[in-house]
Every structure is written in C-alpha cells, then in structure tokens.
Coordinates of C-alpha atoms and ligand atoms in Angstrom, one line a residue:
M1021 CA -5.2 -8.5 -18.7
Y1022 CA -5.5 -12.1 -19.0
N1023 CA -7.7 -13.5 -16.3
R1024 CA -9.5 -16.5 -15.1
R1025 CA -12.8 -15.6 -16.8
D1026 CA -11.0 -15.2 -20.2
F1027 CA -9.5 -18.6 -19.6
L1028 CA -12.7 -20.2 -18.9
K1029 CA -14.3 -18.7 -21.9
Q1030 CA -11.5 -19.9 -24.2
S1031 CA -11.4 -23.5 -22.8
A1032 CA -15.2 -23.7 -23.4
L1033 CA -14.6 -22.7 -27.1
L1034 CA -11.6 -25.0 -27.6
G1035 CA -12.9 -28.0 -29.3
A1036 CA -16.0 -26.7 -30.3
A1037 CA -15.0 -24.9 -33.3
T1038 CA -12.3 -27.1 -35.1
M1039 CA -11.7 -24.8 -38.1
L1040 CA -13.0 -21.4 -38.4
P1041 CA -13.2 -19.3 -41.6
F1042 CA -9.7 -17.5 -41.1
Q1043 CA -8.0 -20.6 -40.7
A1044 CA -9.5 -22.0 -43.9
A1045 CA -8.4 -18.9 -45.7
S1046 CA -4.9 -18.9 -44.5
A1047 CA -4.6 -22.5 -45.3
A1048 CA -5.9 -21.9 -48.9
K1049 CA -3.3 -19.1 -49.5
K1050 CA -0.5 -21.6 -49.2
T1051 CA -1.7 -23.8 -52.0
P1052 CA 0.2 -22.4 -55.2
A1053 CA -2.3 -20.7 -57.2
K1054 CA -0.4 -21.3 -60.7
K1055 CA -2.6 -20.6 -63.6
T1056 CA -5.8 -22.0 -62.3
P1057 CA -8.1 -19.3 -61.4
V1058 CA -7.8 -18.5 -57.7
K1059 CA -10.6 -20.3 -56.1
K1060 CA -12.5 -18.7 -53.2
P1061 CA -11.7 -20.7 -49.9
D1062 CA -14.6 -22.6 -48.6
T1063 CA -16.2 -21.1 -45.6
Y1064 CA -17.6 -23.0 -42.7
T1065 CA -20.7 -22.0 -40.5
V1066 CA -20.2 -22.7 -36.9
N1067 CA -23.3 -22.8 -34.8
M1068 CA -22.3 -21.1 -31.7
N1069 CA -25.5 -21.0 -30.0
H1070 CA -24.9 -24.1 -28.0
I1071 CA -21.6 -23.1 -26.7
R1072 CA -21.3 -21.6 -23.3
A1073 CA -18.7 -21.0 -20.6
V1074 CA -19.2 -24.2 -18.2
P1075 CA -18.1 -22.6 -14.7
I1076 CA -15.8 -24.8 -12.9
P1077 CA -17.2 -25.4 -9.3
P1078 CA -15.0 -24.3 -6.4
R1079 CA -12.5 -26.8 -5.1
Q1080 CA -13.7 -29.0 -2.4
I1081 CA -11.2 -29.8 0.3
I1082 CA -12.6 -32.2 2.6
I1083 CA -10.8 -32.4 6.2
P1084 CA -12.5 -33.9 9.1
D1085 CA -12.5 -31.7 12.4
V1086 CA -9.3 -32.4 14.6
E1087 CA -10.1 -32.7 18.3
G1088 CA -12.9 -30.3 18.3
F1089 CA -11.0 -27.8 16.0
K1090 CA -12.3 -26.9 12.5
V1091 CA -9.4 -27.2 9.9
L1092 CA -9.6 -24.1 8.0
K1093 CA -7.8 -23.5 4.8
G1094 CA -5.9 -20.3 4.4
D1095 CA -3.2 -18.1 2.5
F1096 CA -1.6 -15.4 4.6
H1097 CA 0.7 -13.8 1.9
I1098 CA -1.1 -12.2 -1.2
H1099 CA -0.3 -9.3 -3.2
T1100 CA -2.6 -7.0 -5.5
I1101 CA -2.4 -3.8 -7.6
F1102 CA -1.9 -1.9 -4.3
S1103 CA 1.8 -2.8 -4.3
D1104 CA 3.3 -4.9 -7.1
G1105 CA 0.6 -7.4 -7.8
N1106 CA -1.3 -7.5 -11.2
V1107 CA -4.6 -8.2 -9.6
T1108 CA -7.4 -6.3 -7.9
P1109 CA -8.4 -7.4 -4.5
D1110 CA -11.9 -8.5 -5.4
E1111 CA -10.3 -10.8 -8.0
R1112 CA -8.0 -12.1 -5.3
V1113 CA -11.4 -12.8 -3.2
A1114 CA -12.7 -14.7 -6.1
D1115 CA -9.7 -17.0 -6.5
A1116 CA -9.7 -17.8 -3.1
V1117 CA -13.2 -18.9 -3.0
Q1118 CA -12.4 -20.7 -6.1
N1119 CA -9.6 -22.7 -4.5
G1120 CA -11.6 -23.8 -1.6
L1121 CA -9.9 -21.4 1.0
D1122 CA -11.6 -20.2 4.1
V1123 CA -9.4 -17.2 5.0
I1124 CA -6.8 -14.9 3.2
S1125 CA -4.8 -11.9 4.0
I1126 CA -3.9 -9.4 1.4
T1127 CA -0.4 -8.4 2.5
D1128 CA 0.8 -5.8 0.0
H1129 CA 4.3 -4.2 0.6
F1130 CA 4.4 -1.0 2.9
E1131 CA 7.5 0.1 1.2
C1132 CA 6.2 0.1 -2.5
S1133 CA 2.9 1.1 -1.5
P1134 CA 2.0 3.6 -2.6
N1135 CA 5.0 5.8 -3.6
I1136 CA 6.4 3.8 -6.4
Y1137 CA 3.4 2.2 -7.8
Q1138 CA 0.4 4.0 -6.4
S1139 CA 1.8 7.3 -7.4
K1140 CA 2.2 6.2 -11.0
R1141 CA -1.1 4.6 -11.2
W1142 CA -3.5 6.7 -9.2
N1143 CA -1.3 9.9 -8.8
I1144 CA -1.0 9.7 -5.1
A1145 CA 2.1 11.9 -4.5
T1146 CA 3.4 11.3 -1.3
H1147 CA 3.3 8.8 1.5
K1148 CA 1.3 11.5 3.7
D1149 CA -1.7 10.7 1.2
A1150 CA -1.2 7.0 1.5
N1151 CA -4.0 4.7 2.7
Y1152 CA -2.1 1.5 3.5
N1153 CA -5.6 -0.2 4.4
I1154 CA -6.8 0.3 1.0
A1155 CA -6.6 -3.5 -0.2
Y1156 CA -8.4 -4.6 2.8
E1157 CA -11.1 -2.0 2.5
A1158 CA -11.5 -2.9 -1.1
A1159 CA -11.8 -6.7 -0.6
K1160 CA -13.9 -6.6 2.4
P1161 CA -17.5 -6.1 0.9
D1162 CA -16.8 -8.9 -1.5
A1163 CA -15.2 -11.1 1.1
D1164 CA -18.1 -10.7 3.3
K1165 CA -20.5 -11.4 0.3
Q1166 CA -18.9 -14.7 -0.4
N1167 CA -18.2 -15.6 3.2
L1168 CA -14.6 -15.5 2.9
L1169 CA -12.6 -14.7 6.2
L1170 CA -10.4 -11.6 5.6
V1171 CA -7.5 -10.7 7.7
R1172 CA -6.1 -7.2 7.5
G1173 CA -2.2 -7.5 6.7
G1174 CA 0.6 -6.0 5.1
E1175 CA 4.3 -6.9 4.4
I1176 CA 7.4 -5.0 5.8
T1177 CA 10.0 -5.3 3.1
K1178 CA 13.5 -4.8 4.0
D1179 CA 16.9 -6.2 3.0
M1180 CA 18.0 -9.2 4.9
P1181 CA 18.5 -9.1 7.7
P1182 CA 15.6 -9.0 8.8
G1183 CA 14.1 -9.5 5.4
H1184 CA 10.6 -9.5 4.9
F1185 CA 7.8 -9.8 7.6
N1186 CA 4.0 -10.1 7.4
T1187 CA 2.1 -8.0 9.8
L1188 CA -1.3 -10.0 10.2
F1189 CA -4.4 -9.0 12.2
T1190 CA -3.4 -5.3 12.2
E1191 CA -6.0 -2.7 13.3
D1192 CA -4.6 0.2 11.2
N1193 CA -1.9 -0.3 8.7
N1194 CA -1.4 3.7 8.4
A1195 CA 0.3 3.6 11.7
I1196 CA 2.9 1.3 10.4
G1197 CA 3.2 3.0 7.1
A1198 CA 4.0 6.1 9.1
V1199 CA 7.3 4.8 10.4
L1200 CA 8.7 3.3 7.2
S1201 CA 12.1 4.0 7.6
D1202 CA 12.7 2.1 10.8
W1203 CA 11.9 -1.7 10.6
R1204 CA 12.1 -2.0 14.5
K1205 CA 9.5 0.6 14.9
M1206 CA 7.3 -1.0 12.1
L1207 CA 7.5 -4.4 13.9
Q1208 CA 6.9 -2.8 17.5
V1209 CA 3.9 -0.8 16.2
A1210 CA 2.3 -3.9 14.7
A1211 CA 3.1 -6.0 17.7
D1212 CA 1.5 -3.1 19.9
Q1213 CA -1.7 -3.8 17.4
G1214 CA -1.7 -7.3 18.8
A1215 CA -0.4 -8.4 15.2
F1216 CA 0.8 -11.8 14.3
L1217 CA 4.2 -11.5 12.7
L1218 CA 5.6 -13.9 10.2
W1219 CA 8.9 -14.2 8.7
N1220 CA 8.6 -14.6 5.1
H1221 CA 10.4 -16.5 2.6
P1222 CA 13.7 -16.9 4.6
G1223 CA 15.5 -18.7 1.8
W1224 CA 14.9 -16.4 -1.1
E1225 CA 18.1 -16.1 -2.9
A1226 CA 17.7 -12.7 -3.6
Q1227 CA 18.0 -11.9 0.0
I1228 CA 20.6 -14.4 1.2
G1229 CA 23.1 -13.6 -1.6
N1230 CA 25.2 -15.7 -3.8
G1231 CA 26.6 -18.9 -2.0
G1232 CA 24.6 -17.9 1.0
A1233 CA 22.7 -20.5 3.0
L1234 CA 19.6 -20.1 5.1
R1235 CA 20.4 -18.7 8.5
F1236 CA 18.7 -17.8 11.8
T1237 CA 20.8 -14.7 12.1
E1238 CA 21.5 -12.7 15.4
I1239 CA 18.9 -10.2 14.2
H1240 CA 16.4 -12.7 14.0
E1241 CA 17.2 -13.8 17.6
E1242 CA 16.7 -10.2 18.7
I1243 CA 13.4 -10.2 16.9
Y1244 CA 12.2 -13.4 18.3
K1245 CA 13.3 -12.4 21.9
K1246 CA 11.5 -9.2 21.3
G1247 CA 8.3 -11.0 20.8
W1248 CA 8.1 -9.8 17.2
M1249 CA 8.2 -13.3 15.4
H1250 CA 5.3 -15.8 15.7
G1251 CA 5.7 -17.9 12.5
I1252 CA 7.8 -18.5 9.6
E1253 CA 7.1 -19.6 6.0
I1254 CA 8.3 -23.0 5.3
F1255 CA 6.8 -22.8 1.7
N1256 CA 6.7 -19.6 -0.2
W1257 CA 5.4 -19.5 -3.9
E1258 CA 6.9 -22.7 -5.2
E1259 CA 10.0 -22.8 -2.8
Y1260 CA 10.6 -25.1 0.1
Y1261 CA 13.0 -24.2 3.2
P1262 CA 12.9 -27.5 5.1
I1263 CA 15.2 -26.3 7.8
V1264 CA 12.1 -24.0 9.0
S1265 CA 10.7 -27.0 10.5
D1266 CA 13.2 -27.4 12.8
W1267 CA 13.6 -23.5 13.7
C1268 CA 9.9 -23.8 14.4
N1269 CA 10.3 -26.6 16.7
E1270 CA 13.2 -25.1 18.6
H1271 CA 11.6 -21.6 19.0
D1272 CA 7.9 -22.6 19.2
L1273 CA 6.7 -21.0 16.1
A1274 CA 4.0 -21.6 13.6
L1275 CA 4.4 -23.1 10.3
F1276 CA 2.9 -21.5 7.3
A1277 CA 3.0 -22.4 3.4
N1278 CA 1.7 -19.3 1.5
S1279 CA 1.4 -18.1 -2.1
D1280 CA 3.2 -14.7 -2.0
I1281 CA 1.0 -14.6 -5.3
H1282 CA 1.9 -11.5 -7.7
P1283 CA 0.4 -12.5 -10.9
T1284 CA -3.1 -14.0 -11.7
E1285 CA -3.8 -17.2 -10.1
L1286 CA -3.8 -18.8 -13.5
E1287 CA -0.6 -17.6 -14.5
A1288 CA 0.9 -18.8 -11.1
Y1289 CA -0.6 -22.2 -10.3
G1290 CA -3.2 -22.9 -13.2
V1291 CA -6.5 -24.1 -12.3
Q1292 CA -7.0 -25.7 -8.7
S1293 CA -3.6 -27.0 -8.8
T1294 CA -2.1 -29.2 -5.9
L1295 CA 1.1 -27.2 -6.0
R1296 CA -0.8 -24.1 -4.7
P1297 CA 0.2 -23.8 -1.1
I1298 CA -2.4 -23.7 1.8
T1299 CA -1.9 -23.0 5.6
L1300 CA -4.2 -25.1 7.6
V1301 CA -5.6 -23.6 10.4
L1302 CA -7.1 -25.6 13.4
A1303 CA -9.4 -23.1 14.8
K1304 CA -12.1 -23.1 17.3
E1305 CA -14.7 -21.8 14.9
R1306 CA -14.8 -20.1 11.4
S1307 CA -14.0 -16.5 12.4
V1308 CA -11.1 -14.1 12.0
E1309 CA -10.8 -14.0 15.9
S1310 CA -10.5 -17.7 16.1
V1311 CA -8.0 -17.8 13.3
K1312 CA -6.0 -15.5 15.1
E1313 CA -6.0 -17.4 18.7
A1314 CA -5.2 -20.6 16.5
M1315 CA -2.0 -19.1 14.9
F1316 CA -0.9 -17.6 18.3
A1317 CA -1.4 -21.1 19.8
K1318 CA 0.7 -22.4 16.9
R1319 CA -2.0 -24.8 15.6
T1320 CA -1.0 -24.4 11.8
I1321 CA 0.0 -26.9 9.3
A1322 CA 1.9 -26.0 6.0
W1323 CA 0.5 -27.9 3.0
A1324 CA 2.1 -27.6 -0.5
D1325 CA 3.0 -29.8 -3.6
G1326 CA 2.0 -33.0 -2.1
L1327 CA 3.5 -32.4 1.3
L1328 CA 2.5 -31.3 4.9
W1329 CA 4.6 -29.9 7.5
G1330 CA 3.7 -29.6 11.1
R1331 CA 4.3 -29.8 14.7
D1332 CA 3.5 -32.1 17.4
P1333 CA 0.9 -32.6 18.5
W1334 CA -1.2 -31.4 15.6
L1335 CA 0.4 -33.0 12.7
P1336 CA -0.2 -36.5 14.4
A1337 CA -3.8 -35.4 15.6
L1338 CA -4.7 -34.6 11.9
F1339 CA -3.4 -37.9 10.6
K1340 CA -5.5 -39.7 13.4
A1341 CA -8.6 -37.6 12.2
S1342 CA -7.9 -38.0 8.3
V1343 CA -6.9 -41.8 8.3
V1344 CA -9.0 -44.5 9.8
I1345 CA -6.8 -47.6 10.7
K1346 CA -8.7 -50.8 11.2
T1347 CA -6.9 -53.9 12.4
I1348 CA -7.6 -56.9 10.2
T1349 CA -5.2 -59.3 11.9
P1350 CA -2.4 -58.2 14.2
G1351 CA -0.2 -58.3 11.3
V1352 CA -2.6 -56.7 8.7
L1353 CA -3.9 -53.0 8.9
E1354 CA -6.2 -51.5 6.7
L1355 CA -5.9 -47.7 6.3
T1356 CA -8.6 -45.4 4.6
N1357 CA -8.2 -41.8 4.0
I1358 CA -11.3 -40.0 4.6
S1359 CA -9.7 -36.4 3.7
S1360 CA -8.6 -34.5 0.6
L1361 CA -5.1 -34.5 2.0
P1362 CA -2.3 -36.6 0.1
V1363 CA -1.3 -39.5 2.3
S1364 CA 1.6 -41.6 1.3
V1365 CA 2.6 -44.3 3.8
T1366 CA 5.8 -46.4 3.6
M1367 CA 7.0 -49.7 5.2
G1368 CA 10.3 -51.3 4.4
G1369 CA 10.5 -49.2 1.3
A1370 CA 7.0 -49.9 -0.2
V1371 CA 5.1 -46.7 -0.9
I1372 CA 1.4 -47.0 -0.2
E1373 CA -0.6 -44.0 -1.7
L1374 CA -3.8 -43.3 -0.2
P1375 CA -5.9 -41.0 -2.2
K1376 CA -9.4 -39.6 -0.8
D1377 CA -11.7 -42.5 0.2
R1378 CA -9.2 -45.1 -0.8
S1379 CA -8.7 -48.2 1.6
R1380 CA -5.3 -50.0 1.5
R1381 CA -3.8 -52.6 3.6
V1382 CA -0.3 -52.7 5.2
Y1383 CA 1.4 -55.9 6.2
R1384 CA 3.5 -55.7 9.4
A1385 CA 6.4 -57.9 10.0
D1386 CA 6.8 -59.2 13.5
G1387 CA 8.5 -56.5 15.6
V1388 CA 7.8 -53.5 13.3
N1389 CA 5.8 -51.1 15.3
K1390 CA 5.7 -48.0 13.2
I1391 CA 4.5 -46.9 10.0
T1392 CA 6.0 -43.8 8.3
V1393 CA 3.8 -41.3 6.8
A1394 CA 6.5 -40.1 4.0
N1395 CA 4.8 -36.9 3.1
W1396 CA 3.9 -35.7 6.2
M1397 CA 6.8 -34.0 8.0
V1398 CA 7.6 -33.1 11.6
G1399 CA 11.0 -31.8 10.9
M1400 CA 13.7 -31.6 8.5
N1401 CA 14.5 -35.2 7.1
K1402 CA 11.9 -36.4 9.7
P1403 CA 8.6 -37.8 8.5
L1404 CA 5.8 -38.5 11.0
E1405 CA 5.8 -41.9 12.3
I1406 CA 2.6 -43.5 13.9
D1407 CA 2.0 -46.7 15.8
S1408 CA 1.2 -49.8 13.8
V1409 CA 0.3 -51.8 16.9
N1410 CA -2.9 -50.8 18.5
Ligands
ZN538 ZN1 8.5 -10.7 0.5
ZN539 ZN1 5.4 -10.7 -0.6

C-alpha cells in the first residue's frame, strides 16, 4: 500500500540523488556500441548518510473563539478497511492529526461490513459474528494517545430515497447492525441511542439517477418529521450541493463538509490540501459531549475548497471573531484577517483577498453600507453581508 509515510520518504529522497547507478547504466545502453569496445558505464557514489525523511509538522489552523465557543475542526464521514476503505483506523487517526483536526468519526457502512468485505478479509462468516464497533474500538487507543476526539459512528447505506445516513454518537453499533434490512428501524434504533443523524451526499449522481436533480423528497420529509434528520452534507468528497444551504435554513438543520474518504489521505487530497473538507463545530469545550451538544444546537460551519457555508447567527459571529475591522475614516475601513480561514470581500466588483494576518483597506462610496464576503455563504447564491458603517 502506498501511504503517507512512503510519500514522505520518497519526497525526502527526491533531489538528493540526481543520477543513480541504474540510471547511468540504462543511459549507456542507448549509445550504439559499434565496433568500439563496450565501455563499462560510469558509476556514481551517492552519499546517503545525510539524507533523512523530514517530517511535515501537523497543519496549524488558527481560528479565534467565537462568543465563548471553541471552534473545533472535524470530519464526520470517514471509511476504513472495516467497510470499503483502504486504510486502517489508526492511519485515519494519524491523518486527522496531520491535517489539524480535533475530532473525527469513522463511519463505515453497516451494509458492507462485515458480510461482503470483512468475510473475505477476516473470514467472518455471517452478520451474527459481526462487530460493528470494531473500527471505533481499533482507533480509540491511538486517538486517546494523540488527543484526537473520536465519535462512534456508522453509515446506513440504502438506495435513494432515503440514501445514505450517518449515525453519529451511537452507543452500540451492533444494535443498528441487527436490523439491517429495515432502514426505518435502523434510524429508530440510532435515534433511541441519542444519535445525531446526518443525510449524506444528497446529490450523488449514482443515487439521484440520470437527469435527476437534488430533491428533498417526501421520504426525507417523513424522516425529518420523525426527528431522524439533524444535519445534511453540503459538501462531500469534492462535490458541492449548494441547495442544501437553503434546506438547512428552512428545516433548522446543521451543515456539514465531510471527506467521505475511502483511499489514503494522500491519494484523496494530497498533503494538507485546502480542498480537504472540514466541518467547524462551535463547542463549549474540547470534548465529545460538547461536540454533540453543539451539533444538536446547529452550531456548525462547512468549510471546503475556499468556501464557508453557515447559518445565522454563527457565520456572522465567526466573521466578527476572525476579521478585525478598523475605521480609518468614515469611508475607509481596514480589515485584518487574524484566522486561517479564507476571506475574500467584494465591494462594487472589486475582490479583496485577506490571507491570514493580512490587512487591506476597503474604500466605501457614500451610501454603500454593506461589504459582501464573497466566499462565506448563508444561503444558495447568498453571500454573507456585513455592515460597513460602524
Ligand atoms: Zn455514502
Ligand atoms: Zn460514506
């Protein structure tokens, strides 16, 4: 398996050895020998002693507290070898730490774990022998050691509708795995355990069919009314479903940006990529209990690919905490981004990027009272607007 450690090793070696003996040999073979005696290729000695893999430090994501809440970085949709992922639970923990995350949930499919995959790999014959808690149990010691919060979870995997639902903060996944044939029962058992239920990738074309469009179907209304839906993914893997922003506003649901990662982190996103989705959680403290409380209170913000999607009042509150606005004159404002979040404000068509710790000025025409934050969204086609007059 090609993993991050191999990658680090290889990148450290690149550039250090420009031509190794085997390369010199193959280059020499291409030269026609003719009648001249075959000359032995030159060989080079490369001193490898000074070469060592330089570890990349974990990604630092700086976000100030928001109205007393800590802003935790999370990914609540992750697969491992205990369903159809390629990576072990401990590797997921290491990747999460490397990417600056505070909290993750491993959400292996109930339906292809363990009968299809585990039975082949670990010779587990039937569902009766299944342990649907296995990924959580395997990851927990590493997560504890590395101070990463770990949420027990799973993914109910059905055709649309209802599609796929993550069950987060479950107490015992085996009780859900015991009622596999009936998705309503699965959601009910999870809800009875106090789980947070998340509708995943509502726009995935494999599920909505050719020519299909994203729809909040009658089945989803039923699920919502029964209290079995608490959030929806607006971003999954590398896909956006902007309408989800409106659905969440209309139904009072939490927004999520999750990876749904199956291969290695390196294969999926590369090293510390900004494309990598993160769900920000505004939590009272850095604990699993607090993350759960925050999610049920809908204090989440989806961040992926340079965009943030959130709901009122938390997205404006995050902006207020992250960007300091100083009035130079009534018409001139100086904005400073003190966070790692991408900020791009527009005024009259001018786009003003604000990377971390960068200050830039905005020049306001008389009567223009709003600044638009182009990459922070509060609804579909609806960027956040902030007052430009203090
Ligand atoms: Zn899924
Ligand atoms: Zn998934």
